[in-house]
XYZ file of C-alpha atoms in Angstrom:
218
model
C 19.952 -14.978 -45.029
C 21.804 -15.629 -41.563
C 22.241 -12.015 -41.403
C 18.014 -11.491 -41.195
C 18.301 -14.727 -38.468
C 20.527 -12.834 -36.436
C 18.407 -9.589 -36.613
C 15.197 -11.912 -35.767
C 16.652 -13.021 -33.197
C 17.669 -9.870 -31.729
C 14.231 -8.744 -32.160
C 12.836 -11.574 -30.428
C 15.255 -11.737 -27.418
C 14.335 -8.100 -26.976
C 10.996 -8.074 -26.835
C 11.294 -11.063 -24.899
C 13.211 -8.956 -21.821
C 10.720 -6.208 -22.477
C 8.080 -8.802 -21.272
C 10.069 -10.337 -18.833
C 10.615 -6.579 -16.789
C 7.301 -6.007 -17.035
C 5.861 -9.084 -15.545
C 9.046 -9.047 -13.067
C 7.042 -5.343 -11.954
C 3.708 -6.456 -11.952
C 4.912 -8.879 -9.561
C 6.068 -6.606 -6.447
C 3.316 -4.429 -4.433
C 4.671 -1.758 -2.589
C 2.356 -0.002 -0.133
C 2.673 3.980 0.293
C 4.713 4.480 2.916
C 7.345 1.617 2.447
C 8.152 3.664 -1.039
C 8.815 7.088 0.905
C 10.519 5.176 4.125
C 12.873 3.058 2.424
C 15.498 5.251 1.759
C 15.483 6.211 5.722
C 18.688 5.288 7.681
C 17.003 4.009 9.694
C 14.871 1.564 7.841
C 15.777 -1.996 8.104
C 13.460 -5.012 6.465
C 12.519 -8.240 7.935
C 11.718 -11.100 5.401
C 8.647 -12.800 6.583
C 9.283 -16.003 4.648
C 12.036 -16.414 6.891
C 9.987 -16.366 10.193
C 8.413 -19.256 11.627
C 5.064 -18.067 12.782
C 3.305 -14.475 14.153
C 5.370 -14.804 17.565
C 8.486 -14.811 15.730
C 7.961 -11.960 13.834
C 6.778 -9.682 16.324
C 9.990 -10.644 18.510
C 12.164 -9.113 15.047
C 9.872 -6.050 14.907
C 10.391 -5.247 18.724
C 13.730 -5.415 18.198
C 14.266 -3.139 15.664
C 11.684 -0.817 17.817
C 13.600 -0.631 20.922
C 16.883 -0.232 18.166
C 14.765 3.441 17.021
C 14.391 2.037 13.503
C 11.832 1.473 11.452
C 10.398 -2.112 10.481
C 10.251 -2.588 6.605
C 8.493 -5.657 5.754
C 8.244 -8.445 2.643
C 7.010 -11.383 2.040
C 5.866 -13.869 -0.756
C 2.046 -14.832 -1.995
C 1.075 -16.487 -4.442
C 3.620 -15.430 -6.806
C 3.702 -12.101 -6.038
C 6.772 -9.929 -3.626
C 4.466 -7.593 -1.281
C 6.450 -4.522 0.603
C 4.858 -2.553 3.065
C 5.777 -1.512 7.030
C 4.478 -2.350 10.439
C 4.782 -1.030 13.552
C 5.157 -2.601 17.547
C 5.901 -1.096 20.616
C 9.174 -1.673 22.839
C 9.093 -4.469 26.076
C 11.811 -2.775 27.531
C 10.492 0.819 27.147
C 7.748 1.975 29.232
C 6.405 4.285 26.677
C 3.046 4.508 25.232
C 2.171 5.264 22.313
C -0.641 8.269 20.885
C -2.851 7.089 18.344
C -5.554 9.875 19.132
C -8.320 10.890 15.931
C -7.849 7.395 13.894
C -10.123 5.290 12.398
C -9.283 1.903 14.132
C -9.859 -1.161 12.333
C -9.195 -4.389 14.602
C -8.340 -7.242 12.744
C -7.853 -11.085 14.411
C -6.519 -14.018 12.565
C -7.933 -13.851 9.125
C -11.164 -11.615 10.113
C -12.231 -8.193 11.183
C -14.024 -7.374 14.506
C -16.967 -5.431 13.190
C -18.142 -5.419 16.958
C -15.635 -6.140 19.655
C -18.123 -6.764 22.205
C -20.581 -9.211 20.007
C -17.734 -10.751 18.399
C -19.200 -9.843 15.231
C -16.916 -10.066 12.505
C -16.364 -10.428 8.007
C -13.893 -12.256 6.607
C -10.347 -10.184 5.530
C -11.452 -10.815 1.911
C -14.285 -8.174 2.575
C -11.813 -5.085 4.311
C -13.219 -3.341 1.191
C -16.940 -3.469 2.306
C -14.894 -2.103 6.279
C -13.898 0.957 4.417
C -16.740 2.052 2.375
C -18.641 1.818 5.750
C -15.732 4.306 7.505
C -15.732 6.597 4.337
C -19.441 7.031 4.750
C -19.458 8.996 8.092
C -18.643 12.548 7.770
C -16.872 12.808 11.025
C -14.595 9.930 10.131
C -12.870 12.228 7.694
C -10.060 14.608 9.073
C -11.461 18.765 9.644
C -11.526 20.784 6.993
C -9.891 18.419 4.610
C -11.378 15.782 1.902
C -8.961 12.825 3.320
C -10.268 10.559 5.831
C -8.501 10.374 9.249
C -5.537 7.669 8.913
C -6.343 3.661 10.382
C -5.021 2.262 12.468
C -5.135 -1.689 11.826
C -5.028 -3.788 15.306
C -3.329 -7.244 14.548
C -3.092 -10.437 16.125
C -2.976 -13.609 14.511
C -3.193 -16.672 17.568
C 0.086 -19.092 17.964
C -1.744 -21.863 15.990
C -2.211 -20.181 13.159
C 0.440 -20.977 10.074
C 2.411 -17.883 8.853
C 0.368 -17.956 5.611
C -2.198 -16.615 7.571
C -0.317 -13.308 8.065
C 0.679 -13.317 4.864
C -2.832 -13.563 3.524
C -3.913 -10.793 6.016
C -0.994 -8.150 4.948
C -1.723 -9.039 1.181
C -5.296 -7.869 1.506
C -4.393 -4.835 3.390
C -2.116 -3.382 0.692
C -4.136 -4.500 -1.597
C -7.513 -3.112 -0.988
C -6.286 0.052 0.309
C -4.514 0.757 -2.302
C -8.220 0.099 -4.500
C -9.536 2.337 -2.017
C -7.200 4.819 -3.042
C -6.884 6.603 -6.172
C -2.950 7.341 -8.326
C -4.022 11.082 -7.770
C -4.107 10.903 -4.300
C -2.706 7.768 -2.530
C -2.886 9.460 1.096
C -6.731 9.598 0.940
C -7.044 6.910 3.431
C -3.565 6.386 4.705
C -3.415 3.244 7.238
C -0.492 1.683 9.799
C -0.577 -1.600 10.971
C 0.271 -2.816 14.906
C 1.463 -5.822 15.323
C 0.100 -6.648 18.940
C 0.960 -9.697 21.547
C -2.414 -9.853 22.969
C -5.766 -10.163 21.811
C -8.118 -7.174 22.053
C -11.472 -9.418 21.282
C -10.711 -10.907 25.262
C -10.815 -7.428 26.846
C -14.173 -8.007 28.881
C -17.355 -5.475 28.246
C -18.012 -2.638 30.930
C -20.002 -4.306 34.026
C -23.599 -3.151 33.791
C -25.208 -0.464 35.997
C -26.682 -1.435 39.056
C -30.633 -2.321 38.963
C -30.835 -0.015 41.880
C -28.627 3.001 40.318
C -29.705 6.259 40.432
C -28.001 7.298 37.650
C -30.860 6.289 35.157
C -33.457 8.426 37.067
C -31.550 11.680 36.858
């Protein structure tokens, strides 16, 4: 009789770790790239739990930048571990970066810019409804291939605004790209994310033409 206890509870304790590993799985997100970067030498993660705010965070990424490595990120919402990478540029450098033939997708606090110069804008919840509308225009899609051009995500997130809110932003990001995309091809809509100091929503419109221009009547 003890003997078929023992072997019950075997079975149970088993099936019990079997559970656990699972759920312990379903618990982590990766994103694309942080799975094929990770194993880089270069590849260093910064804990975002551990920051204080946006500011703070960018200041780690720039420093890691200006180092030549790349900025692995994680963080903790809502139960669940999300991994994915981000990307700044370096103070001391004067370098610019090329980002030429992406789709860009400018994203400020917890909303996307839909138009910059209206300052009209959906909440993050709704990147999915962003994407569909990107995926709909032919030349949005790279030439002579079936995969749209990558995105490149804008961020900034203002000083008064609690690190949760970059949390939630980066959650929904991984997240509904990787709905977007399908298991047989993850790279259909690949995306980066820059983390930027200054807020593109306050770069002012174009001036208008002159009443008196001539350029109209040509």
């Amino acid at each position: 009789m003890k003997n078929w206890i023992y072997i019950l509870i075997l079975i149970l304790t088993t099936v019990s770790c079997e559970k656990f590993e699972e759920t312990s799985n379903n618990q982590r997100v990766y994103s694309t790239d942080y799975r094929s970067l990770e194993t880089e030498s270069n590849f260093e993660v910064i804990d975002i739990d551990s920051v204080q705010n946006y500011s703070e965070l960018i200041s780690e990424m720039e420093k890691l930048t200006c180092q030549n490595k790349i900025s692995g990120l994680k963080f903790t919402f809502q139960e669940k571990e999300y991994f994915l990478t981000g990307i700044t540029g370096c103070p001391t450098k004067n370098e610019t970066a090329c980002y030429f033939a992406r789709n860009l997708i400018i994203v400020k606090n917890d909303s996307i810019i839909t138009d910059l110069f209206n300052n009209k804008k959906i909440p993050i919840e709704n990147l999915q409804q962003e994407l569909n509308e990107i995926a709909s225009k032919p030349f949005n899609f790279q030439f002579d291939k079936d995969d749209i051009k990558p995105a490149l995500i804008h961020l900034y997130i203002e000083k008064n605004e609690n690190i949760s809110t970059t949390k939630k932003v980066l959650k929904e990001i991984v997240v509904q790209f990787d709905k977007f995309n399908s298991e047989s091809n993850p790279d259909f809509f690949k995306y980066n994310i820059l983390f930027e100091r200054f807020d593109r929503t306050k770069i002012p419109p174009p001036p208008p033409l002159p009443k008196d221009s001539s350029i109209g009547n040509m």
